[in-house]
Amino acid sequence: MQLIKTLKLNFKLKLLTGLHIGSGNDTIKIGGVDSPVIRNPLSGEPYIPGSSLKGKMRYLLGQDKGVNDLKDADISLMFGRAADKKNDSNDPTRIIVRDLFMTDEWKEKFLQFKDDGLSFIEEKSETNIDRVTCKASPRFIERVPAGVDFSGSIVLRVFQSDSGQEEEMKQMIEKSLILVENDALGGSGSRGYGQVQIIDKTWE
């Protein structure tokens, strides 16, 4: 299958409320945070994995169409499908969602907090109530604070078989980002976490 060209959508993602995307290290520690956010292990800077945004885009497109996103042909073509030994079409995934990193402005603020010995990440206390025993169990969850901007990009790969569908594919990507804006990114969206705004979108 011949690749004709690649397009890239650059954008900024602004946090309107605190964001929690877990690091996978949610072991409860005495006197520590119960659920830390994912960070760059070298710099300590929080970031948004491209897989988190891509997965949310895909899921919400399926909801919007009223279909199973894993079985819908159009969505699977754009976002990829699991290998099927019985029916492997070998169609390459059309989009690549890059990891999102803080903008240069916010990286400077992060370093300033670090130099001043302050925590850039907020620790939000929550309490789980056992409905049977009424026992309260406090826990602390890390969030990237509201207001932080991340730089992101999505690569669209256009193949020969996609002739005439380029604009439709671009519209699908942009629609999925609008759906993310109207929903939430990361964990605990129903409790107000993860409201985002996608700004400064430009194709190149």
PDB file of C-alpha atoms in Angstrom:
ATOM      1  CA  MET A   1       0.000   0.000   0.000  1.00  0.00           C
ATOM      2  CA  GLN A   2       1.547   3.271  -1.138  1.00  0.00           C
ATOM      3  CA  LEU A   3       1.769   6.230   1.230  1.00  0.00           C
ATOM      4  CA  ILE A   4       0.827   9.398  -0.676  1.00  0.00           C
ATOM      5  CA  LYS A   5       1.481  12.030   1.992  1.00  0.00           C
ATOM      6  CA  THR A   6       1.340  12.844   5.674  1.00  0.00           C
ATOM      7  CA  LEU A   7      -0.517  15.736   7.259  1.00  0.00           C
ATOM      8  CA  LYS A   8      -0.086  17.021  10.795  1.00  0.00           C
ATOM      9  CA  LEU A   9      -2.575  18.752  13.065  1.00  0.00           C
ATOM     10  CA  ASN A  10      -0.814  20.878  15.673  1.00  0.00           C
ATOM     11  CA  PHE A  11      -2.786  22.115  18.666  1.00  0.00           C
ATOM     12  CA  LYS A  12      -2.673  23.130  22.290  1.00  0.00           C
ATOM     13  CA  LEU A  13      -4.634  21.372  24.996  1.00  0.00           C
ATOM     14  CA  LYS A  14      -5.612  23.613  27.914  1.00  0.00           C
ATOM     15  CA  LEU A  15      -6.705  22.153  31.234  1.00  0.00           C
ATOM     16  CA  LEU A  16      -9.920  23.774  32.449  1.00  0.00           C
ATOM     17  CA  THR A  17     -10.003  21.523  35.519  1.00  0.00           C
ATOM     18  CA  GLY A  18      -7.376  19.355  37.188  1.00  0.00           C
ATOM     19  CA  LEU A  19      -6.229  16.332  35.179  1.00  0.00           C
ATOM     20  CA  HIS A  20      -5.415  12.883  36.545  1.00  0.00           C
ATOM     21  CA  ILE A  21      -3.827  10.291  34.296  1.00  0.00           C
ATOM     22  CA  GLY A  22      -2.358   7.662  36.564  1.00  0.00           C
ATOM     23  CA  SER A  23       1.198   6.399  36.456  1.00  0.00           C
ATOM     24  CA  GLY A  24       0.176   2.811  37.088  1.00  0.00           C
ATOM     25  CA  ASN A  25       1.853   2.976  40.498  1.00  0.00           C
ATOM     26  CA  ASP A  26      -1.228   3.327  42.676  1.00  0.00           C
ATOM     27  CA  THR A  27       0.109   1.372  45.650  1.00  0.00           C
ATOM     28  CA  ILE A  28      -1.090   3.006  48.844  1.00  0.00           C
ATOM     29  CA  LYS A  29       1.821   4.310  50.897  1.00  0.00           C
ATOM     30  CA  ILE A  30       1.623   5.543  54.473  1.00  0.00           C
ATOM     31  CA  GLY A  31       1.905   9.317  54.440  1.00  0.00           C
ATOM     32  CA  GLY A  32       2.091   9.358  50.651  1.00  0.00           C
ATOM     33  CA  VAL A  33      -0.121   9.954  47.642  1.00  0.00           C
ATOM     34  CA  ASP A  34      -2.519   7.127  46.836  1.00  0.00           C
ATOM     35  CA  SER A  35      -2.720   7.798  43.103  1.00  0.00           C
ATOM     36  CA  PRO A  36       0.150   9.722  41.439  1.00  0.00           C
ATOM     37  CA  VAL A  37       0.009  11.223  37.947  1.00  0.00           C
ATOM     38  CA  ILE A  38       2.256  10.025  35.147  1.00  0.00           C
ATOM     39  CA  ARG A  39       5.525  11.940  34.804  1.00  0.00           C
ATOM     40  CA  ASN A  40       8.621  11.982  32.637  1.00  0.00           C
ATOM     41  CA  PRO A  41      10.996   9.849  34.747  1.00  0.00           C
ATOM     42  CA  LEU A  42      13.988  12.048  33.859  1.00  0.00           C
ATOM     43  CA  SER A  43      12.575  15.545  34.353  1.00  0.00           C
ATOM     44  CA  GLY A  44       9.618  14.849  36.636  1.00  0.00           C
ATOM     45  CA  GLU A  45       7.363  16.859  34.311  1.00  0.00           C
ATOM     46  CA  PRO A  46       3.778  15.632  33.907  1.00  0.00           C
ATOM     47  CA  TYR A  47       2.702  14.736  30.395  1.00  0.00           C
ATOM     48  CA  ILE A  48      -0.300  13.294  28.571  1.00  0.00           C
ATOM     49  CA  PRO A  49       0.312   9.953  26.828  1.00  0.00           C
ATOM     50  CA  GLY A  50      -0.837   9.992  23.221  1.00  0.00           C
ATOM     51  CA  SER A  51      -2.522   6.653  23.879  1.00  0.00           C
ATOM     52  CA  SER A  52      -4.810   8.262  26.484  1.00  0.00           C
ATOM     53  CA  LEU A  53      -6.027  10.944  24.086  1.00  0.00           C
ATOM     54  CA  LYS A  54      -6.276   8.558  21.137  1.00  0.00           C
ATOM     55  CA  GLY A  55      -8.269   6.022  23.134  1.00  0.00           C
ATOM     56  CA  LYS A  56     -10.715   8.680  24.304  1.00  0.00           C
ATOM     57  CA  MET A  57     -11.118  10.058  20.768  1.00  0.00           C
ATOM     58  CA  ARG A  58     -11.867   6.602  19.436  1.00  0.00           C
ATOM     59  CA  TYR A  59     -14.302   5.645  22.193  1.00  0.00           C
ATOM     60  CA  LEU A  60     -16.286   8.883  21.909  1.00  0.00           C
ATOM     61  CA  LEU A  61     -16.557   8.588  18.123  1.00  0.00           C
ATOM     62  CA  GLY A  62     -18.099   5.167  18.639  1.00  0.00           C
ATOM     63  CA  GLN A  63     -20.546   6.560  21.181  1.00  0.00           C
ATOM     64  CA  ASP A  64     -21.442   9.410  18.842  1.00  0.00           C
ATOM     65  CA  LYS A  65     -22.181   6.977  16.007  1.00  0.00           C
ATOM     66  CA  GLY A  66     -23.961   4.560  18.331  1.00  0.00           C
ATOM     67  CA  VAL A  67     -21.626   1.707  17.398  1.00  0.00           C
ATOM     68  CA  ASN A  68     -18.900  -0.444  18.921  1.00  0.00           C
ATOM     69  CA  ASP A  69     -15.742   1.504  18.084  1.00  0.00           C
ATOM     70  CA  LEU A  70     -13.751  -1.747  17.907  1.00  0.00           C
ATOM     71  CA  LYS A  71     -15.997  -3.114  15.149  1.00  0.00           C
ATOM     72  CA  ASP A  72     -16.840   0.000  13.121  1.00  0.00           C
ATOM     73  CA  ALA A  73     -14.930  -0.088   9.813  1.00  0.00           C
ATOM     74  CA  ASP A  74     -14.330   3.662   9.486  1.00  0.00           C
ATOM     75  CA  ILE A  75     -13.163   4.105  13.078  1.00  0.00           C
ATOM     76  CA  SER A  76     -10.972   0.994  12.936  1.00  0.00           C
ATOM     77  CA  LEU A  77      -9.344   2.190   9.721  1.00  0.00           C
ATOM     78  CA  MET A  78      -8.450   5.528  11.311  1.00  0.00           C
ATOM     79  CA  PHE A  79      -7.430   4.348  14.761  1.00  0.00           C
ATOM     80  CA  GLY A  80      -6.258   0.794  14.084  1.00  0.00           C
ATOM     81  CA  ARG A  81      -7.642  -2.669  14.653  1.00  0.00           C
ATOM     82  CA  ALA A  82      -6.447  -5.681  16.551  1.00  0.00           C
ATOM     83  CA  ALA A  83      -4.735  -8.341  14.464  1.00  0.00           C
ATOM     84  CA  ASP A  84      -7.158 -10.992  13.250  1.00  0.00           C
ATOM     85  CA  LYS A  85      -5.513 -14.152  11.955  1.00  0.00           C
ATOM     86  CA  LYS A  86      -8.703 -15.172  10.144  1.00  0.00           C
ATOM     87  CA  ASN A  87      -9.231 -11.842   8.402  1.00  0.00           C
ATOM     88  CA  ASP A  88      -6.084  -9.739   8.472  1.00  0.00           C
ATOM     89  CA  SER A  89      -6.483  -6.861   6.022  1.00  0.00           C
ATOM     90  CA  ASN A  90      -3.046  -5.431   6.890  1.00  0.00           C
ATOM     91  CA  ASP A  91      -4.468  -1.915   6.659  1.00  0.00           C
ATOM     92  CA  PRO A  92      -2.081   0.456   8.459  1.00  0.00           C
ATOM     93  CA  THR A  93      -3.444   2.788  11.117  1.00  0.00           C
ATOM     94  CA  ARG A  94      -4.112   6.201   9.606  1.00  0.00           C
ATOM     95  CA  ILE A  95      -3.359   8.411  12.610  1.00  0.00           C
ATOM     96  CA  ILE A  96      -0.513   8.741  15.072  1.00  0.00           C
ATOM     97  CA  VAL A  97      -1.259  10.681  18.263  1.00  0.00           C
ATOM     98  CA  ARG A  98       1.967  11.973  19.800  1.00  0.00           C
ATOM     99  CA  ASP A  99       2.532  12.347  23.538  1.00  0.00           C
ATOM    100  CA  LEU A 100       1.578  15.827  24.750  1.00  0.00           C
ATOM    101  CA  PHE A 101       4.147  17.835  26.685  1.00  0.00           C
ATOM    102  CA  MET A 102       3.816  21.116  28.534  1.00  0.00           C
ATOM    103  CA  THR A 103       4.394  24.250  26.485  1.00  0.00           C
ATOM    104  CA  ASP A 104       7.704  26.072  26.949  1.00  0.00           C
ATOM    105  CA  GLU A 105       5.956  28.690  29.088  1.00  0.00           C
ATOM    106  CA  TRP A 106       4.648  26.064  31.480  1.00  0.00           C
ATOM    107  CA  LYS A 107       7.928  24.157  31.528  1.00  0.00           C
ATOM    108  CA  GLU A 108       9.569  27.338  32.817  1.00  0.00           C
ATOM    109  CA  LYS A 109       6.904  27.675  35.507  1.00  0.00           C
ATOM    110  CA  PHE A 110       7.404  24.028  36.463  1.00  0.00           C
ATOM    111  CA  LEU A 111      11.151  24.607  36.877  1.00  0.00           C
ATOM    112  CA  GLN A 112      10.504  27.739  38.939  1.00  0.00           C
ATOM    113  CA  PHE A 113       8.263  25.779  41.304  1.00  0.00           C
ATOM    114  CA  LYS A 114      10.957  23.109  41.529  1.00  0.00           C
ATOM    115  CA  ASP A 115      13.708  25.654  42.259  1.00  0.00           C
ATOM    116  CA  ASP A 116      11.548  27.222  44.976  1.00  0.00           C
ATOM    117  CA  GLY A 117      10.969  23.837  46.600  1.00  0.00           C
ATOM    118  CA  LEU A 118       7.243  23.943  45.842  1.00  0.00           C
ATOM    119  CA  SER A 119       5.018  21.235  44.415  1.00  0.00           C
ATOM    120  CA  PHE A 120       3.697  21.980  40.936  1.00  0.00           C
ATOM    121  CA  ILE A 121       1.266  19.060  41.151  1.00  0.00           C
ATOM    122  CA  GLU A 122      -1.789  19.493  43.353  1.00  0.00           C
ATOM    123  CA  GLU A 123      -2.835  16.817  45.827  1.00  0.00           C
ATOM    124  CA  LYS A 124      -6.605  16.569  46.053  1.00  0.00           C
ATOM    125  CA  SER A 125      -8.066  14.867  49.084  1.00  0.00           C
ATOM    126  CA  GLU A 126     -11.138  12.717  48.595  1.00  0.00           C
ATOM    127  CA  THR A 127     -13.137  10.527  50.913  1.00  0.00           C
ATOM    128  CA  ASN A 128     -14.728   7.207  50.050  1.00  0.00           C
ATOM    129  CA  ILE A 129     -17.737   6.316  52.189  1.00  0.00           C
ATOM    130  CA  ASP A 130     -18.624   2.652  52.703  1.00  0.00           C
ATOM    131  CA  ARG A 131     -22.404   2.609  52.271  1.00  0.00           C
ATOM    132  CA  VAL A 132     -22.771  -0.402  54.560  1.00  0.00           C
ATOM    133  CA  THR A 133     -20.533   0.589  57.477  1.00  0.00           C
ATOM    134  CA  CYS A 134     -20.518   4.367  56.803  1.00  0.00           C
ATOM    135  CA  LYS A 135     -16.766   4.239  57.394  1.00  0.00           C
ATOM    136  CA  ALA A 136     -14.815   7.049  55.744  1.00  0.00           C
ATOM    137  CA  SER A 137     -11.583   6.246  53.908  1.00  0.00           C
ATOM    138  CA  PRO A 138      -9.595   9.346  52.950  1.00  0.00           C
ATOM    139  CA  ARG A 139      -7.257   9.223  49.958  1.00  0.00           C
ATOM    140  CA  PHE A 140      -5.035  11.688  48.144  1.00  0.00           C
ATOM    141  CA  ILE A 141      -5.005  11.951  44.362  1.00  0.00           C
ATOM    142  CA  GLU A 142      -2.527  13.939  42.310  1.00  0.00           C
ATOM    143  CA  ARG A 143      -3.764  16.268  39.578  1.00  0.00           C
ATOM    144  CA  VAL A 144      -2.072  18.502  37.054  1.00  0.00           C
ATOM    145  CA  PRO A 145      -3.617  21.889  37.954  1.00  0.00           C
ATOM    146  CA  ALA A 146      -6.159  23.735  35.850  1.00  0.00           C
ATOM    147  CA  GLY A 147      -4.690  26.307  33.491  1.00  0.00           C
ATOM    148  CA  VAL A 148      -1.705  24.290  32.287  1.00  0.00           C
ATOM    149  CA  ASP A 149      -1.216  24.140  28.497  1.00  0.00           C
ATOM    150  CA  PHE A 150       0.148  21.142  26.609  1.00  0.00           C
ATOM    151  CA  SER A 151       1.428  21.046  23.027  1.00  0.00           C
ATOM    152  CA  GLY A 152       0.120  18.199  20.906  1.00  0.00           C
ATOM    153  CA  SER A 153       0.104  16.883  17.373  1.00  0.00           C
ATOM    154  CA  ILE A 154      -1.738  14.242  15.380  1.00  0.00           C
ATOM    155  CA  VAL A 155      -0.216  12.803  12.213  1.00  0.00           C
ATOM    156  CA  LEU A 156      -2.622  11.711   9.463  1.00  0.00           C
ATOM    157  CA  ARG A 157      -1.189   9.237   6.964  1.00  0.00           C
ATOM    158  CA  VAL A 158      -2.929   9.312   3.586  1.00  0.00           C
ATOM    159  CA  PHE A 159      -2.531   6.216   1.422  1.00  0.00           C
ATOM    160  CA  GLN A 160      -3.392   5.632  -2.221  1.00  0.00           C
ATOM    161  CA  SER A 161      -6.568   3.801  -1.239  1.00  0.00           C
ATOM    162  CA  ASP A 162      -7.739   6.918   0.648  1.00  0.00           C
ATOM    163  CA  SER A 163      -8.107   8.940  -2.563  1.00  0.00           C
ATOM    164  CA  GLY A 164     -10.903  11.497  -2.209  1.00  0.00           C
ATOM    165  CA  GLN A 165     -11.337  10.873   1.536  1.00  0.00           C
ATOM    166  CA  GLU A 166      -8.699  13.238   2.901  1.00  0.00           C
ATOM    167  CA  GLU A 167     -11.104  15.980   4.023  1.00  0.00           C
ATOM    168  CA  GLU A 168     -13.473  13.441   5.542  1.00  0.00           C
ATOM    169  CA  MET A 169     -10.601  11.957   7.547  1.00  0.00           C
ATOM    170  CA  LYS A 170      -9.506  15.380   8.764  1.00  0.00           C
ATOM    171  CA  GLN A 171     -13.084  16.158   9.804  1.00  0.00           C
ATOM    172  CA  MET A 172     -13.272  12.898  11.762  1.00  0.00           C
ATOM    173  CA  ILE A 173     -10.159  13.864  13.723  1.00  0.00           C
ATOM    174  CA  GLU A 174     -11.447  17.353  14.478  1.00  0.00           C
ATOM    175  CA  LYS A 175     -14.869  16.030  15.462  1.00  0.00           C
ATOM    176  CA  SER A 176     -13.307  13.553  17.874  1.00  0.00           C
ATOM    177  CA  LEU A 177     -11.412  16.390  19.574  1.00  0.00           C
ATOM    178  CA  ILE A 178     -14.659  18.341  19.980  1.00  0.00           C
ATOM    179  CA  LEU A 179     -16.196  15.257  21.578  1.00  0.00           C
ATOM    180  CA  VAL A 180     -13.278  15.105  24.029  1.00  0.00           C
ATOM    181  CA  GLU A 181     -13.875  18.767  24.912  1.00  0.00           C
ATOM    182  CA  ASN A 182     -17.511  17.945  25.680  1.00  0.00           C
ATOM    183  CA  ASP A 183     -16.548  14.939  27.804  1.00  0.00           C
ATOM    184  CA  ALA A 184     -13.412  14.505  29.933  1.00  0.00           C
ATOM    185  CA  LEU A 185      -9.869  13.221  29.643  1.00  0.00           C
ATOM    186  CA  GLY A 186      -8.219  10.950  32.171  1.00  0.00           C
ATOM    187  CA  GLY A 187      -9.771   9.551  35.319  1.00  0.00           C
ATOM    188  CA  SER A 188     -12.669  10.739  37.504  1.00  0.00           C
ATOM    189  CA  GLY A 189     -14.352  12.773  34.768  1.00  0.00           C
ATOM    190  CA  SER A 190     -17.723  12.358  36.472  1.00  0.00           C
ATOM    191  CA  ARG A 191     -16.266  14.146  39.520  1.00  0.00           C
ATOM    192  CA  GLY A 192     -15.126  17.174  37.554  1.00  0.00           C
ATOM    193  CA  TYR A 193     -11.624  16.110  36.569  1.00  0.00           C
ATOM    194  CA  GLY A 194     -10.222  16.355  33.062  1.00  0.00           C
ATOM    195  CA  GLN A 195     -12.224  19.104  31.365  1.00  0.00           C
ATOM    196  CA  VAL A 196     -10.072  20.342  28.488  1.00  0.00           C
ATOM    197  CA  GLN A 197     -10.145  22.844  25.648  1.00  0.00           C
ATOM    198  CA  ILE A 198      -8.413  22.290  22.306  1.00  0.00           C
ATOM    199  CA  ILE A 199      -7.073  25.566  20.913  1.00  0.00           C
ATOM    200  CA  ASP A 200      -4.774  26.906  18.184  1.00  0.00           C
ATOM    201  CA  LYS A 201      -5.477  24.068  15.741  1.00  0.00           C
ATOM    202  CA  THR A 202      -3.456  24.269  12.517  1.00  0.00           C
ATOM    203  CA  TRP A 203      -2.925  21.725   9.731  1.00  0.00           C
ATOM    204  CA  GLU A 204       0.382  21.466   7.920  1.00  0.00           C
TER     205      GLU A 204
END
